[in-house]
Coordinates of C-alpha atoms and ligand atoms in Angstrom, one line a residue:
M1 CA 115.6 29.3 -49.9
P2 CA 111.9 29.1 -50.9
E3 CA 110.1 26.1 -49.4
R4 CA 109.1 23.5 -52.0
F5 CA 109.8 20.3 -50.2
P6 CA 108.4 18.8 -46.9
A7 CA 109.9 20.6 -43.9
S8 CA 112.1 17.7 -42.8
L9 CA 113.6 17.3 -46.3
Q10 CA 113.9 21.0 -46.7
Q11 CA 116.0 21.1 -43.5
K12 CA 118.2 18.2 -44.7
I13 CA 118.8 20.0 -48.0
E14 CA 119.7 23.3 -46.3
D15 CA 122.1 21.5 -44.0
R16 CA 123.7 19.7 -46.9
L17 CA 124.1 22.9 -48.9
R18 CA 125.6 24.6 -45.9
Y19 CA 128.0 21.7 -45.5
Y20 CA 129.1 22.0 -49.2
E21 CA 129.5 25.7 -48.8
D22 CA 131.9 25.0 -45.9
L23 CA 133.8 22.8 -48.3
G24 CA 134.0 25.7 -50.8
I25 CA 131.5 24.2 -53.3
R26 CA 129.0 26.9 -54.2
L27 CA 127.5 25.8 -57.5
F28 CA 124.5 24.3 -55.7
Y29 CA 123.3 27.7 -54.8
T30 CA 122.3 28.3 -58.4
D31 CA 118.5 28.0 -58.4
R32 CA 117.9 25.5 -61.2
G33 CA 114.2 25.3 -60.7
P34 CA 112.0 22.8 -58.9
G35 CA 112.9 19.2 -59.4
S36 CA 116.1 19.8 -61.2
V37 CA 118.3 18.4 -58.4
N38 CA 117.8 14.8 -57.3
F39 CA 118.1 15.0 -53.6
G40 CA 116.5 11.6 -53.3
A41 CA 119.3 10.1 -55.3
A42 CA 121.8 11.7 -52.9
E43 CA 120.0 10.3 -49.9
E44 CA 120.3 6.8 -51.5
V45 CA 124.0 7.2 -51.8
V46 CA 124.1 8.2 -48.1
S47 CA 122.1 5.2 -47.2
T48 CA 124.1 2.8 -49.3
P49 CA 126.3 0.6 -47.1
L50 CA 129.8 0.9 -48.3
H51 CA 131.5 -1.1 -45.6
T52 CA 131.4 -4.2 -47.6
P53 CA 135.0 -5.5 -48.1
V54 CA 136.5 -4.0 -51.2
F55 CA 136.8 -7.2 -53.1
E56 CA 133.4 -8.7 -52.3
E57 CA 131.8 -9.2 -55.7
T58 CA 128.2 -9.5 -54.6
A59 CA 126.0 -6.5 -54.8
L60 CA 125.6 -4.6 -51.5
P61 CA 122.3 -5.2 -49.7
K62 CA 119.7 -2.6 -50.5
T63 CA 116.0 -2.4 -50.9
T64 CA 115.9 -0.4 -54.1
P65 CA 118.6 -1.5 -56.6
K66 CA 120.5 1.4 -58.2
P67 CA 120.7 1.6 -61.9
A68 CA 123.7 0.2 -63.7
P69 CA 126.4 2.9 -64.5
A70 CA 126.0 4.6 -67.9
K71 CA 128.1 2.8 -70.5
I72 CA 129.8 4.4 -73.4
A73 CA 128.6 2.9 -76.7
S74 CA 131.3 0.7 -78.2
G75 CA 132.3 0.4 -81.9
A76 CA 132.7 4.1 -82.9
A77 CA 136.2 5.4 -83.2
H78 CA 135.3 8.2 -80.8
P79 CA 132.2 6.8 -79.1
P80 CA 129.8 9.4 -77.8
L81 CA 129.4 9.6 -74.1
V82 CA 126.1 8.4 -72.9
V83 CA 124.0 11.4 -72.0
P84 CA 123.8 11.8 -68.3
P85 CA 120.4 11.3 -66.6
A86 CA 118.1 14.2 -66.9
V87 CA 118.1 14.6 -63.2
P88 CA 121.7 15.2 -62.0
S89 CA 122.8 13.9 -58.6
L90 CA 123.7 16.3 -55.8
F91 CA 127.4 15.8 -56.5
E92 CA 127.0 16.7 -60.2
T93 CA 128.2 20.0 -61.5
T94 CA 126.7 21.6 -64.6
E95 CA 129.6 24.0 -65.0
K96 CA 133.3 23.2 -64.8
V97 CA 134.9 24.5 -61.7
N98 CA 138.0 25.6 -63.4
D99 CA 139.4 28.0 -60.9
D100 CA 139.9 25.3 -58.3
T101 CA 143.4 23.9 -57.8
L102 CA 144.9 21.0 -55.9
L103 CA 146.7 23.5 -53.6
K104 CA 143.4 25.2 -52.7
I105 CA 141.7 21.9 -52.2
R106 CA 144.5 20.8 -49.9
E107 CA 144.3 24.0 -48.0
D108 CA 140.5 23.6 -47.6
L109 CA 141.0 20.1 -46.3
G110 CA 143.4 21.4 -43.7
E111 CA 144.2 19.2 -40.7
C112 CA 140.8 17.6 -41.2
T113 CA 138.7 16.4 -38.3
R114 CA 135.5 16.2 -40.2
C115 CA 135.0 12.4 -39.7
K116 CA 136.1 9.9 -37.1
L117 CA 139.0 8.6 -39.3
H118 CA 141.2 11.6 -38.2
K119 CA 141.4 10.1 -34.7
G120 CA 143.7 7.2 -35.8
R121 CA 145.6 8.7 -38.6
N122 CA 149.3 9.7 -38.6
K123 CA 149.3 11.6 -41.9
I124 CA 146.6 12.7 -44.3
V125 CA 147.1 11.1 -47.7
F126 CA 145.9 13.7 -50.1
G127 CA 147.1 12.4 -53.4
D128 CA 150.3 12.5 -55.4
G129 CA 151.5 13.0 -59.0
N130 CA 151.0 15.2 -62.0
P131 CA 148.3 17.9 -61.3
R132 CA 147.7 17.9 -65.1
A133 CA 147.6 14.2 -65.5
E134 CA 145.6 12.6 -68.3
L135 CA 145.2 9.5 -66.2
V136 CA 144.1 9.4 -62.6
F137 CA 144.0 6.3 -60.4
V138 CA 141.5 6.3 -57.5
G139 CA 142.0 3.8 -54.7
E140 CA 140.0 3.1 -51.6
G141 CA 141.9 4.6 -48.7
P142 CA 145.4 4.6 -47.2
G143 CA 146.9 1.6 -45.5
A144 CA 149.6 1.5 -42.9
D145 CA 152.5 2.5 -45.2
E146 CA 150.6 5.3 -46.8
D147 CA 149.5 6.6 -43.4
A148 CA 153.1 6.6 -42.2
Q149 CA 154.5 8.4 -45.4
G150 CA 151.5 10.6 -46.3
L151 CA 151.7 9.2 -49.9
P152 CA 149.2 7.0 -51.7
F153 CA 150.0 3.4 -52.8
V154 CA 153.5 3.0 -51.4
G155 CA 153.0 -0.4 -49.7
R156 CA 152.9 -3.8 -51.4
A157 CA 149.8 -3.0 -53.4
G158 CA 151.4 0.3 -54.4
K159 CA 154.5 -1.5 -55.7
L160 CA 152.2 -3.6 -57.9
L161 CA 150.4 -0.5 -59.1
T162 CA 153.7 1.1 -59.9
Q163 CA 154.6 -1.9 -62.0
M164 CA 151.3 -1.7 -63.8
I165 CA 151.8 2.1 -64.5
E166 CA 155.3 1.4 -65.8
A167 CA 154.1 -1.5 -68.0
M168 CA 151.7 1.0 -69.6
G169 CA 154.8 3.0 -70.6
L170 CA 154.3 5.7 -67.9
Q171 CA 155.9 6.6 -64.6
R172 CA 154.2 7.4 -61.4
K173 CA 155.0 11.1 -61.8
D174 CA 153.0 11.1 -65.1
V175 CA 149.8 10.1 -63.5
Y176 CA 147.9 11.2 -60.4
I177 CA 147.0 8.8 -57.6
C178 CA 144.5 9.4 -54.9
N179 CA 141.9 7.7 -52.7
V180 CA 138.2 7.9 -51.8
V181 CA 139.2 8.6 -48.2
K182 CA 142.3 10.5 -47.1
C183 CA 142.8 9.0 -43.7
R184 CA 143.6 5.4 -42.9
P185 CA 140.6 3.3 -41.7
P186 CA 141.5 1.4 -38.6
E187 CA 142.6 -2.3 -39.1
N188 CA 142.5 -1.5 -42.8
R189 CA 138.8 -1.9 -42.9
A190 CA 136.8 -0.5 -45.8
P191 CA 135.7 3.1 -45.3
E192 CA 132.2 3.5 -43.8
K193 CA 129.5 5.4 -45.6
D194 CA 129.7 8.5 -43.4
E195 CA 133.4 8.6 -44.0
V196 CA 133.0 8.3 -47.7
Q197 CA 130.3 10.9 -47.7
T198 CA 132.4 13.3 -45.8
C199 CA 135.6 12.9 -47.8
S200 CA 134.4 12.3 -51.3
P201 CA 133.6 15.9 -52.1
F202 CA 137.4 16.6 -51.9
L203 CA 138.0 13.7 -54.3
L204 CA 135.4 15.2 -56.7
R205 CA 137.1 18.5 -56.5
Q206 CA 140.5 16.9 -57.2
L207 CA 139.1 15.2 -60.3
D208 CA 137.5 18.4 -61.6
A209 CA 140.7 20.3 -60.9
I210 CA 143.0 17.8 -62.7
A211 CA 140.4 17.2 -65.5
P212 CA 142.0 13.9 -66.7
K213 CA 141.0 12.1 -69.9
V214 CA 140.6 8.9 -68.0
I215 CA 139.8 7.9 -64.5
V216 CA 140.7 4.3 -63.4
C217 CA 138.9 3.2 -60.3
L218 CA 140.9 0.6 -58.4
G219 CA 138.4 -1.7 -56.6
S220 CA 134.8 -1.5 -55.8
V221 CA 134.8 1.2 -53.2
A222 CA 136.2 3.8 -55.7
A223 CA 134.0 2.5 -58.4
Q224 CA 130.8 2.4 -56.4
T225 CA 131.5 5.8 -54.9
L226 CA 132.1 7.7 -58.2
L227 CA 129.4 5.8 -60.1
E228 CA 126.9 6.1 -57.2
T229 CA 126.0 2.5 -57.6
N230 CA 125.8 -0.5 -55.3
R231 CA 126.4 -3.0 -58.0
G232 CA 129.4 -5.4 -57.6
I233 CA 132.4 -4.3 -59.7
S234 CA 132.4 -7.5 -61.6
H235 CA 129.3 -6.3 -63.4
F236 CA 131.0 -3.4 -65.0
R237 CA 134.7 -4.0 -64.7
G238 CA 136.7 -3.3 -67.9
E239 CA 133.8 -1.4 -69.5
W240 CA 134.1 2.3 -70.5
L241 CA 131.7 4.2 -68.3
E242 CA 131.0 7.9 -68.1
F243 CA 131.7 10.1 -65.0
R244 CA 130.9 13.8 -65.2
G245 CA 131.8 13.9 -68.9
R246 CA 135.0 11.9 -68.5
K247 CA 135.9 8.3 -69.3
L248 CA 136.0 6.0 -66.4
M249 CA 137.1 2.4 -66.2
A250 CA 136.8 0.2 -63.1
T251 CA 139.3 -2.6 -62.5
Y252 CA 140.4 -4.8 -59.7
H253 CA 142.4 -3.3 -56.8
P254 CA 146.1 -4.2 -56.8
A255 CA 145.6 -5.7 -53.3
Y256 CA 143.1 -8.1 -54.8
L257 CA 145.7 -9.0 -57.4
L258 CA 148.2 -9.8 -54.7
R259 CA 145.7 -12.4 -53.4
N260 CA 144.5 -13.5 -56.8
P261 CA 147.4 -13.2 -59.2
S262 CA 145.4 -15.1 -61.9
A263 CA 143.2 -11.9 -62.2
K264 CA 146.2 -9.9 -63.4
G265 CA 145.4 -10.8 -67.1
E266 CA 142.0 -9.2 -66.8
V267 CA 143.4 -6.1 -65.3
W268 CA 146.0 -5.9 -68.0
K269 CA 143.3 -6.1 -70.6
D270 CA 141.5 -3.2 -68.9
L271 CA 144.7 -1.2 -68.8
Q272 CA 145.4 -1.9 -72.5
K273 CA 142.0 -0.3 -73.3
V274 CA 143.1 2.8 -71.3
M275 CA 146.5 2.8 -73.2
A276 CA 144.6 2.8 -76.5
V277 CA 142.6 5.8 -75.5
L278 CA 145.7 7.6 -74.3
G279 CA 147.8 6.6 -77.3
L280 CA 150.3 4.7 -75.1
Q281 CA 152.5 1.9 -76.5
G282 CA 153.5 0.2 -73.3
K283 CA 156.9 -0.4 -71.8
K284 CA 159.7 -0.7 -74.4
G285 CA 161.5 -4.0 -74.5
S286 CA 158.5 -5.9 -73.3
P287 CA 156.0 -6.4 -76.1
A288 CA 153.2 -7.6 -73.9
G289 CA 154.2 -5.2 -71.2
K290 CA 152.3 -7.2 -68.8
P291 CA 153.4 -6.7 -65.1
S292 CA 154.5 -10.0 -63.7
Ligands
LIG301 N1 145.1 0.8 -51.0 C1 144.4 1.9 -51.4 O1 143.3 1.8 -51.8 N2 145.0 3.1 -51.4 C2 146.3 3.3 -51.0 O2 146.7 4.4 -51.0 C3 147.0 2.1 -50.6 C4 146.4 0.9 -50.6

């Protein structure tokens, strides 16, 4: 790799590229010319504290505020996606990785020991559902029930998510459900930034392999991770955003709804926007379809 950065940054970049190569991500080895990859932005993600509780609405502390996520213009029948920033982030691909499959990603993940979360886990919770789903839900990380069963969203919050999916006129097997981290954080704490950084490349590969029409982020950890922002979810919840050329909507986490049932109406409005894009009518026999 020719030297075009200060030596310490050059070393970091080379280490990072080697790490991605280990994960099977090789697109970064294409030489796109000086300045075309925003390594600085990636470092900001790394330094963004993500251990704030998932439902905390305040922006995470940080010296330089990150920009608001790109919004999709409203009004048009098929609104154009906002053009991504000229300088892509380290995670961003310029080509579609269409030979990747969930099976291969699961194999690459293996019996993962890449971060400290593996020490306390019982089962890796990779993800579950339709590998060709048009709709993917992304949560934060497994809880106790998920850790025991190896499946995402099977506890109390999961039951509510299932009701929400069914109210949309779908079944769990129609959608794909996964998390930012695949091992249970101890005491159900939010995943820490190094854990998110280590695990999220697998999530990105899952999303690229599934290629859904819509991604719904459940809670701020999922939203802040995918959007690479430190802004509180309440600033952009319910808005159509763009993620690597796909539509993304952030809404409240079902666990938040269990504690704040009055927020269910807002989430239902968000899901109705998703239903409109996917051409879904909602559950038959229940005009409002709203989960109770
Ligand atoms: N909460 C999450 O974020 N993910 C799960 O899988 C379960 C609960």
